[in-house]
Amino acid sequence: MKIGFIGMGIMGKPMAMNLVKAGYDVMVSNRSMEKCEPVVKAGAVSGAYKELAEQCDVIITMLPNSPQVKEVMLGKDGVAAHMKKGATFIDTSSINPVASKEIAEELKKYGIGMLDAPVSGGEPKAVDGTLSFMVGGSQELFDQYKSLLGAMGSSVVRCGEVGAGNTTKLANQIIVACNIQALAEAMTLAQKAGVDPHLVFDAIKGGLAGSTVMNAKAPMMLEGNDKPGFKIDLHIKDLGNALDCAHSVGSPVPMTAAAKEVFEWMHAHDGGQKDHSAIAQYYEYLTGIELGR
Amino acid sequence: MKIGFIGMGIMGKPMAMNLVKAGYDVMVSNRSMEKCEPVVKAGAVSGAYKELAEQCDVIITMLPNSPQVKEVMLGKDGVAAHMKKGATFIDTSSINPVASKEIAEELKKYGIGMLDAPVSGGEPKAVDGTLSFMVGGSQELFDQYKSLLGAMGSSVVRCGEVGAGNTTKLANQIIVACNIQALAEAMTLAQKAGVDPHLVFDAIKGGLAGSTVMNAKAPMMLEGNDKPGFKIDLHIKDLGNALDCAHSVGSPVPMTAAAKEVFEWMHAHDGGQKDHSAIAQYYEYLTGIELGR
């Protein structure tokens, strides 16, 4: 089985590297080919999109968003048109699940099956091979490629048919965004009302308000540490996909929309490359305080 | 030391009962005196507000909200005017921390010290004596009355000066409300997009989106179980206090405001007595689905 991997960015490069390490026959490609070099040194070969498409049994992509995946796969001289009949497409990008379904429909015409398999965990877990895959697609394809994904991650869960992986990822990103923002809002209110937010954190973390977000992000907010982690610009992309998906399926997302506006403000104020916990800086700016200090 | 306890409601009655059980000399009162009977049978005495004020060294209140506490303590023929100089007032009600500070200022004129000591845990923990107290007031008063509060709760934490207890409680309630609503929003979006929300819950609960709210409330949403728990009407009261406090101190709370609007819709649609996780019914109503079914 020959694997083609398109997208040698922050995530794709270490993921492809882990496939090479696991002994897979890997061919890599990227818009700018020099980004393939480290993986080629590790034992992969590189090639143009068309070569990958013609030679590989599975094509994996890790690209920024829906338009890039559509362009690479279905655009002019796209990958799909050159793939073998019966080959499989696995998209590990985090994109709009509606787009995942549309791509899967198009690929059917070429006799190509698809899994959408976005990840959580970020760069460190991509490097360690401990990503969590949320997978959508047929049970048959999932069973066939579970171990391939397992070479790049420690958790590979099927959530339903094509699109279910990205839908699950959006649900995750909605909850994380709203929870981070509620945390920032509550901590700022406490400090403005004269209470040390460290004591608030200690008092409430063991109760119903407790969360993984609180444990991970409250200390960052209280120290003014905005080193990513997960960047605000990436979270904006995911929240945008959540809104697009919500509008398509007719599900209201008022909290998500409210959260996204504040993330957008951070982007407009040079905060896009900061950790998403830096959303607290919106509240700090408006109240003139520094949280925890 | 004689303890006066005013407010024999769902919370106050079992709290006073636990003081009697712990051997304290307890005198109870309530707007309608017949509610005192169970505690009197257990060994307390009852009396009018004025009698409690004159005879007790500590007055504890557990009342619905800020206006009731102000009326009982500082209204016409209020308790404060009849209390001994050097006596202490402990308010265990969940009220606006700005009101707590105003009451404390007024009580100073009478030589009366104050702790604000709202609780979390609800009726079951009030009965078991395992409430969590979030306390505001001087270190000296806190040290003096920590063991008294300990007879009604398993956790007694000082969060700062007067008002800090209620401020901490508001921070808690903001985070819980927003997190519950984000959960409902995300689960509804997933189901509308064709994904089984049970699988979403399983896939994301171990990651950054995981929380005590998710573990406690997602199963209730997915079963359609809206038995309280913590009632929507009480959460509306707390969110209203959060907004009032936020406006007073100049701290913006856009997420809290957005959440409160949905809680208000639930109240207007006969949902006030349901568990706060029933906020999911707002999303179910708008999308025509039943979550998890």
XYZ file of C-alpha atoms in Angstrom:
586
model
C 0.000 0.000 0.000
C 1.454 3.337 -1.099
C 0.443 6.456 0.859
C 0.371 9.955 -0.635
C 0.471 12.837 1.844
C -0.327 16.391 0.696
C 0.336 19.352 2.994
C 3.712 19.599 4.726
C 2.735 22.327 7.197
C 3.154 22.425 10.975
C 0.862 19.410 11.364
C 1.308 17.504 8.101
C 5.090 17.257 8.229
C 5.357 15.430 11.589
C 2.331 13.287 10.705
C 3.960 12.136 7.450
C 7.189 11.606 9.363
C 5.413 9.230 11.739
C 4.047 7.245 8.788
C 7.592 6.876 7.452
C 8.820 5.781 10.896
C 6.032 3.202 11.078
C 7.355 1.654 7.866
C 4.772 2.879 5.384
C 5.723 3.581 1.777
C 5.116 7.338 1.730
C 5.123 9.887 -1.091
C 4.758 13.530 -0.047
C 3.781 16.727 -1.797
C 3.253 20.366 -1.009
C 2.453 23.605 -2.852
C 6.063 24.676 -2.257
C 8.068 21.495 -2.727
C 11.036 22.467 -0.516
C 8.881 21.823 2.534
C 8.994 18.113 1.604
C 12.751 17.863 2.178
C 12.841 16.841 5.872
C 10.393 14.004 5.232
C 12.273 12.903 2.104
C 15.472 12.793 4.183
C 13.618 10.547 6.645
C 12.794 8.077 3.843
C 9.797 9.334 1.876
C 9.834 10.259 -1.795
C 8.298 13.459 -3.101
C 6.298 14.224 -6.192
C 3.800 16.543 -7.823
C 0.096 16.186 -6.895
C -0.564 14.326 -10.151
C 2.209 11.783 -9.535
C 0.896 11.087 -6.014
C -2.617 10.717 -7.359
C -1.563 8.252 -10.054
C 0.734 6.139 -7.880
C -0.883 6.000 -4.421
C -3.637 3.819 -2.978
C -4.474 6.321 -0.267
C -4.205 10.111 -0.421
C -4.053 11.958 2.896
C -4.400 15.746 3.094
C -3.635 18.153 5.938
C -4.574 21.580 4.626
C -5.756 24.893 6.138
C -9.471 24.884 5.400
C -12.348 23.794 3.135
C -11.413 25.899 0.059
C -7.871 24.485 -0.038
C -9.089 20.893 0.231
C -11.686 21.478 -2.507
C -9.112 23.186 -4.744
C -6.462 20.476 -4.349
C -8.887 17.601 -4.795
C -11.539 18.936 -7.175
C -10.052 22.070 -8.715
C -8.604 22.432 -12.200
C -6.318 19.412 -12.780
C -7.194 18.309 -9.234
C -5.977 15.164 -7.514
C -9.292 13.297 -7.722
C -9.256 13.173 -11.522
C -5.932 11.327 -11.482
C -6.541 8.880 -8.609
C -6.946 5.145 -9.126
C -10.499 3.818 -9.049
C -11.032 2.198 -5.637
C -8.433 4.399 -3.965
C -9.235 6.208 -0.723
C -9.070 9.846 0.288
C -8.487 10.689 3.955
C -8.782 14.382 4.837
C -7.246 15.176 8.221
C -7.800 18.943 7.799
C -10.306 20.674 10.075
C -12.918 21.955 7.654
C -16.659 22.594 7.392
C -18.398 19.177 7.575
C -20.801 20.340 4.868
C -17.771 20.675 2.581
C -16.592 17.193 3.623
C -19.912 15.768 2.479
C -19.798 17.695 -0.797
C -16.271 16.443 -1.516
C -17.278 12.856 -0.691
C -20.202 13.126 -3.124
C -17.911 14.320 -5.913
C -15.329 11.612 -5.188
C -18.009 8.947 -5.483
C -18.205 9.807 -9.186
C -14.555 8.787 -9.527
C -15.067 5.588 -7.492
C -13.060 7.009 -4.603
C -14.060 6.458 -0.964
C -13.484 9.098 1.711
C -12.924 9.499 5.427
C -12.890 12.901 7.120
C -10.507 12.572 10.024
C -9.684 15.897 11.713
C -7.439 15.811 14.733
C -7.077 17.464 18.082
C -3.852 17.812 19.996
C -1.822 20.320 17.979
C 1.803 20.227 16.914
C 3.297 18.541 20.023
C 0.960 15.566 19.680
C 1.490 15.455 15.908
C 5.214 15.094 16.619
C 4.676 12.479 19.350
C 2.171 10.549 17.239
C -0.460 10.955 19.948
C -3.130 12.917 18.061
C -6.831 12.206 18.573
C -8.631 11.430 15.324
C -12.377 12.073 15.024
C -13.413 10.088 11.978
C -16.408 10.153 9.664
C -17.024 7.582 6.952
C -18.251 4.032 6.376
C -17.494 1.412 9.012
C -15.717 -0.607 6.305
C -13.293 2.163 5.319
C -12.767 3.053 8.980
C -11.812 -0.538 9.840
C -9.491 -0.642 6.835
C -7.563 2.525 7.770
C -7.794 2.641 11.564
C -4.274 1.267 11.983
C -2.863 3.716 9.400
C -4.299 6.633 11.415
C -3.103 4.901 14.563
C 0.493 5.385 13.345
C -0.101 9.142 13.788
C -2.400 9.181 16.821
C -3.214 7.478 20.081
C -7.001 7.747 19.698
C -8.979 6.962 16.539
C -12.753 7.171 17.058
C -15.458 6.777 14.434
C -18.251 9.336 14.975
C -20.521 8.447 12.039
C -20.684 8.871 8.258
C -18.571 11.329 6.226
C -18.644 14.776 7.873
C -19.091 13.338 11.355
C -15.402 13.778 12.141
C -15.484 17.477 11.365
C -18.871 17.925 13.032
C -17.479 16.432 16.217
C -14.438 18.662 15.959
C -16.698 21.739 15.605
C -18.707 20.705 18.675
C -15.426 20.444 20.550
C -14.237 23.851 19.362
C -17.548 25.542 20.224
C -17.438 24.242 23.778
C -13.765 25.119 24.248
C -14.175 28.673 22.875
C -17.255 29.488 24.946
C -15.752 27.972 28.063
C -12.475 29.908 27.713
C -14.378 33.107 27.178
C -16.741 32.530 30.112
C -13.680 31.862 32.264
C -12.040 35.121 31.172
C -15.294 37.017 31.695
C -15.825 35.597 35.183
C -12.230 36.127 36.302
C -12.239 39.722 35.070
C -15.525 40.448 36.834
C -14.124 38.997 40.056
C -10.960 41.078 39.904
C -12.849 44.259 38.987
C -15.128 43.585 41.984
C -12.022 43.481 44.163
C -11.475 39.738 44.535
C -8.189 37.962 43.805
C -8.948 35.689 40.813
C -6.400 33.151 42.092
C -8.671 32.621 45.108
C -11.711 32.364 42.819
C -9.913 29.692 40.784
C -9.031 27.752 43.928
C -12.558 28.074 45.314
C -14.480 26.911 42.234
C -12.230 24.527 40.288
C -13.398 21.504 42.283
C -17.110 22.216 41.739
C -19.560 22.275 38.827
C -17.586 25.078 37.130
C -14.466 22.916 36.972
C -13.126 21.892 33.560
C -10.052 20.925 31.617
C -10.168 24.420 30.101
C -10.114 25.976 33.571
C -7.191 23.870 34.751
C -5.184 24.506 31.569
C -6.086 28.113 30.803
C -6.835 29.929 34.096
C -3.156 29.758 35.163
C -2.105 31.129 31.740
C -4.590 34.020 32.026
C -3.491 34.821 35.574
C 0.188 34.862 34.552
C -0.386 36.793 31.312
C 1.143 33.883 29.390
C -0.237 33.961 25.826
C 2.239 31.582 24.178
C 0.377 29.174 21.856
C -0.795 26.360 22.323
C -3.728 26.742 20.018
C -3.807 30.018 18.136
C -6.727 32.433 18.084
C -6.617 32.602 14.245
C -7.087 28.842 14.010
C -9.944 28.977 16.473
C -11.543 31.757 14.391
C -11.364 29.461 11.360
C -13.087 26.668 13.316
C -15.764 29.014 14.720
C -16.376 30.317 11.201
C -16.881 26.753 9.993
C -19.210 26.149 12.962
C -21.343 29.138 11.944
C -21.355 28.094 8.276
C -22.312 24.552 9.199
C -24.969 25.808 11.642
C -26.522 28.015 8.967
C -26.548 25.124 6.480
C -28.318 22.717 8.817
C -30.532 25.320 10.567
C -29.169 25.037 14.082
C -28.884 28.273 16.094
C -25.499 29.056 17.664
C -25.870 32.381 19.513
C -23.134 31.643 22.067
C -20.695 30.612 19.349
C -21.435 33.780 17.400
C -20.934 35.939 20.503
C -17.638 34.210 21.251
C -16.419 34.556 17.663
C -16.908 38.333 17.736
C -14.460 38.606 20.621
C -11.990 36.273 18.895
C -12.267 38.518 15.814
C -11.508 41.581 17.942
C -8.369 39.859 19.187
C -7.363 39.084 15.587
C -7.877 42.727 14.607
C -5.703 43.781 17.552
C -2.665 41.676 16.609
C -3.786 38.748 18.793
C -4.249 36.132 16.041
C -0.997 34.337 16.757
C -1.563 34.216 20.523
C -2.975 31.275 22.465
C -6.784 31.245 22.573
C -6.626 31.863 26.333
C -5.394 35.358 25.390
C -9.060 36.158 24.785
C -8.734 37.404 28.385
C -6.838 40.389 26.929
C -10.111 41.662 25.424
C -11.523 41.917 28.937
C -8.290 43.356 30.295
C -8.298 46.017 27.588
C -11.889 47.031 28.328
C -11.448 47.132 32.094
C -7.893 48.443 32.330
C -6.690 45.617 34.554
C -4.103 42.866 34.195
C -5.669 39.607 35.332
C -4.061 38.111 38.424
C -1.623 40.994 38.790
C -22.994 31.667 71.906
C -26.591 31.949 70.717
C -27.271 31.648 66.990
C -30.265 33.269 65.278
C -31.243 31.821 61.897
C -33.671 33.689 59.639
C -35.114 32.001 56.540
C -36.569 28.500 56.873
C -36.774 27.762 53.149
C -35.501 24.767 51.187
C -31.897 25.611 52.138
C -32.263 27.395 55.489
C -34.283 24.703 57.238
C -31.779 21.838 56.815
C -28.878 24.226 57.516
C -30.449 25.310 60.841
C -31.200 21.666 61.571
C -27.511 20.820 61.197
C -26.597 23.581 63.655
C -29.028 22.106 66.195
C -27.568 18.632 65.623
C -24.054 20.020 66.150
C -25.156 21.203 69.618
C -25.503 24.932 68.973
C -28.075 26.996 70.847
C -30.293 27.979 67.891
C -33.230 30.378 67.611
C -35.057 30.382 64.278
C -37.405 32.765 62.521
C -39.243 33.087 59.243
C -41.746 35.399 57.598
C -44.378 32.670 58.066
C -43.586 31.204 61.484
C -45.096 27.750 60.855
C -42.071 26.899 58.721
C -40.015 26.961 61.926
C -41.845 23.983 63.422
C -39.613 21.102 62.156
C -36.492 22.831 63.492
C -38.198 23.647 66.815
C -39.155 19.975 67.142
C -35.467 19.133 66.603
C -34.472 21.336 69.552
C -34.384 24.989 68.404
C -36.586 27.757 69.763
C -38.420 30.190 67.514
C -39.048 33.886 67.807
C -39.846 37.085 65.943
C -37.006 38.843 64.104
C -36.732 41.398 66.928
C -36.371 38.707 69.604
C -33.604 36.973 67.621
C -31.845 40.281 67.101
C -31.928 41.142 70.809
C -30.923 37.713 72.121
C -28.415 36.294 69.622
C -24.673 36.803 69.220
C -24.737 35.759 65.579
C -27.540 36.240 63.071
C -27.498 33.995 59.994
C -29.786 34.627 57.016
C -30.667 32.388 54.065
C -33.019 34.453 51.914
C -33.930 34.624 48.203
C -32.011 37.699 47.009
C -30.522 41.118 47.777
C -33.818 43.005 48.356
C -35.003 40.464 50.945
C -31.712 40.592 52.859
C -31.738 44.393 52.820
C -35.384 44.517 53.935
C -34.942 42.047 56.798
C -31.713 43.600 58.069
C -32.079 47.291 57.265
C -35.765 47.860 56.476
C -38.342 49.464 58.759
C -37.882 47.900 62.223
C -35.121 45.756 60.701
C -32.956 43.257 62.549
C -29.791 45.380 62.557
C -31.349 48.081 64.730
C -32.047 45.554 67.475
C -28.805 43.554 67.418
C -26.211 43.672 70.208
C -23.167 45.827 69.590
C -20.296 43.509 68.631
C -22.652 40.848 67.269
C -22.020 39.286 63.848
C -24.175 38.958 60.758
C -23.539 36.036 58.395
C -25.501 36.135 55.137
C -25.538 32.767 53.388
C -27.937 33.987 50.677
C -26.663 34.288 47.101
C -27.009 37.986 46.377
C -25.334 40.814 44.481
C -21.885 41.350 46.070
C -22.402 45.095 45.668
C -25.417 44.746 47.989
C -23.299 42.702 50.420
C -20.830 45.562 50.651
C -23.624 48.130 51.116
C -25.172 46.084 53.910
C -21.776 45.657 55.599
C -21.253 49.442 55.464
C -24.600 50.069 57.114
C -23.994 47.419 59.790
C -20.693 49.077 60.725
C -22.738 52.007 62.029
C -24.351 49.615 64.514
C -21.002 48.042 65.479
C -21.961 44.806 63.744
C -19.433 42.766 61.727
C -20.438 40.826 58.626
C -19.469 37.828 56.545
C -21.080 37.075 53.184
C -21.045 33.316 52.861
C -23.067 31.997 49.905
C -23.082 28.280 49.299
C -22.988 25.869 46.434
C -24.348 22.350 46.542
C -28.111 22.794 46.721
C -30.677 21.090 48.937
C -29.097 17.598 49.102
C -25.812 18.999 50.405
C -27.653 21.341 52.766
C -29.338 18.267 54.254
C -26.075 16.295 54.426
C -24.157 19.241 55.857
C -21.714 19.108 52.956
C -22.259 22.554 51.419
C -19.341 24.582 50.043
C -19.135 28.053 51.609
C -17.456 30.896 49.699
C -16.796 33.504 52.338
C -16.045 37.229 52.256
C -15.084 39.258 55.332
C -12.165 39.974 57.645
C -9.722 37.193 58.414
C -10.541 37.651 62.103
C -14.294 37.099 61.695
C -13.646 34.240 59.293
C -11.421 32.450 61.812
C -14.009 33.045 64.523
C -16.910 31.504 62.580
C -15.259 28.948 60.325
C -16.220 26.060 62.604
C -19.821 27.322 62.838
C -20.104 27.249 59.039
C -18.294 23.902 59.101
C -21.287 22.448 60.957
C -23.299 23.060 57.756
C -20.666 22.426 55.089
C -17.643 20.383 54.185
C -15.725 23.242 52.563
C -15.362 26.757 53.992
C -13.031 28.982 51.938
C -12.276 32.658 52.497
C -12.107 34.533 49.162
C -11.400 38.072 50.421
C -13.221 40.957 52.106
C -17.022 41.355 52.351
C -18.624 40.701 48.947
C -15.900 38.284 47.888
C -18.045 35.270 48.740
C -20.853 36.413 46.452
C -18.431 37.585 43.766
C -16.872 34.121 43.704
C -20.323 32.571 43.542
C -21.207 34.785 40.554
C -17.995 33.799 38.754
C -18.965 30.177 39.324
C -22.503 30.717 38.035
C -21.306 32.571 34.923
C -18.971 29.754 33.958
C -21.549 27.045 34.646
C -24.307 28.809 32.676
C -22.139 29.515 29.627
C -20.657 26.051 29.654
C -24.079 24.354 29.866
C -25.368 26.464 27.023
C -22.302 25.881 24.826
C -22.746 22.159 25.458
C -26.396 22.279 24.415
C -25.528 24.391 21.356
C -22.749 22.044 20.258
C -24.761 18.874 20.817
C -27.738 20.266 18.895
C -25.529 21.337 15.987
C -23.973 17.864 15.885
C -27.343 16.115 15.826
C -28.776 18.507 13.221
C -25.680 17.800 11.110
C -26.510 14.100 11.319
C -24.131 12.936 14.037
C -25.200 10.968 17.126
C -24.483 13.322 20.053
C -23.719 10.311 22.279
C -20.706 9.617 20.036
C -19.704 13.299 20.175
C -19.852 13.171 23.979
C -17.690 10.022 24.032
C -15.207 11.468 21.541
C -14.615 14.839 23.231
C -15.158 14.373 26.973
C -11.553 13.322 27.551
C -10.062 16.347 25.740
C -9.904 20.101 26.251
C -13.708 20.374 25.991
C -14.159 18.063 28.981
C -15.731 19.459 32.150
C -17.713 18.633 35.227
C -20.673 20.281 33.489
C -20.274 17.963 30.503
C -20.072 14.830 32.621
C -23.047 15.852 34.769
C -25.320 17.513 32.197
C -24.699 15.899 28.781
C -26.300 12.615 29.913
C -29.331 14.547 31.246
C -29.704 16.437 27.938
C -29.374 13.247 25.900
C -32.023 11.496 28.013
C -34.389 14.487 28.152
C -34.131 14.431 31.952
C -34.904 17.933 33.252
C -35.469 17.107 36.927
C -33.699 19.719 39.116
C -30.866 19.812 40.342
C -30.409 23.493 40.109
C -33.408 25.363 38.753
C -33.342 27.721 35.791
C -35.164 30.423 37.818
C -32.421 30.394 40.446
C -29.767 30.580 37.771
C -31.601 33.563 36.227
C -31.455 35.291 39.609
C -27.687 34.674 39.811
C -27.085 35.809 36.224
C -29.132 38.945 36.925
C -26.918 39.647 39.935
C -23.852 39.016 37.755
C -25.058 41.622 35.244
C -25.918 44.125 38.001
C -22.529 43.616 39.622
C -20.769 43.832 36.248
C -22.502 47.124 35.445
C -21.581 48.534 38.875
C -17.886 47.705 38.575
C -17.584 48.327 34.812
C -16.694 44.821 33.672
C -18.211 43.645 30.361
C -20.082 40.313 30.391
C -21.335 39.704 26.821
C -21.360 35.896 27.148
C -23.270 36.049 30.418
C -25.816 38.409 28.871
C -26.265 36.121 25.858
C -26.720 33.104 28.103
C -29.210 34.894 30.339
C -31.474 35.706 27.376
C -31.865 32.002 26.659
C -32.478 31.233 30.327
C -35.174 33.960 30.271
C -36.793 32.342 27.224
C -36.941 29.073 29.139
C -38.554 30.867 32.088
C -41.144 32.422 29.789
C -41.887 28.980 28.356
C -42.648 27.305 31.696
C -39.075 26.085 32.132
C -38.202 28.005 35.291
C -38.603 25.030 37.605
C -36.576 22.693 35.387
C -32.898 21.850 35.834
C -30.566 24.355 34.151
C -29.471 21.628 31.730
C -32.987 21.956 30.250
C -31.606 25.000 28.430
C -31.108 22.356 25.720
C -34.887 22.534 25.191
C -34.455 26.019 23.700
C -32.277 24.492 20.986
C -34.596 21.512 20.592
C -37.577 23.833 20.155
C -35.811 25.887 17.483
C -34.527 22.900 15.536
C -37.421 20.495 15.993
C -35.259 17.691 17.321
C -35.066 15.790 20.595
C -31.438 15.577 21.656
C -30.059 12.056 21.754
C -33.307 10.525 20.509
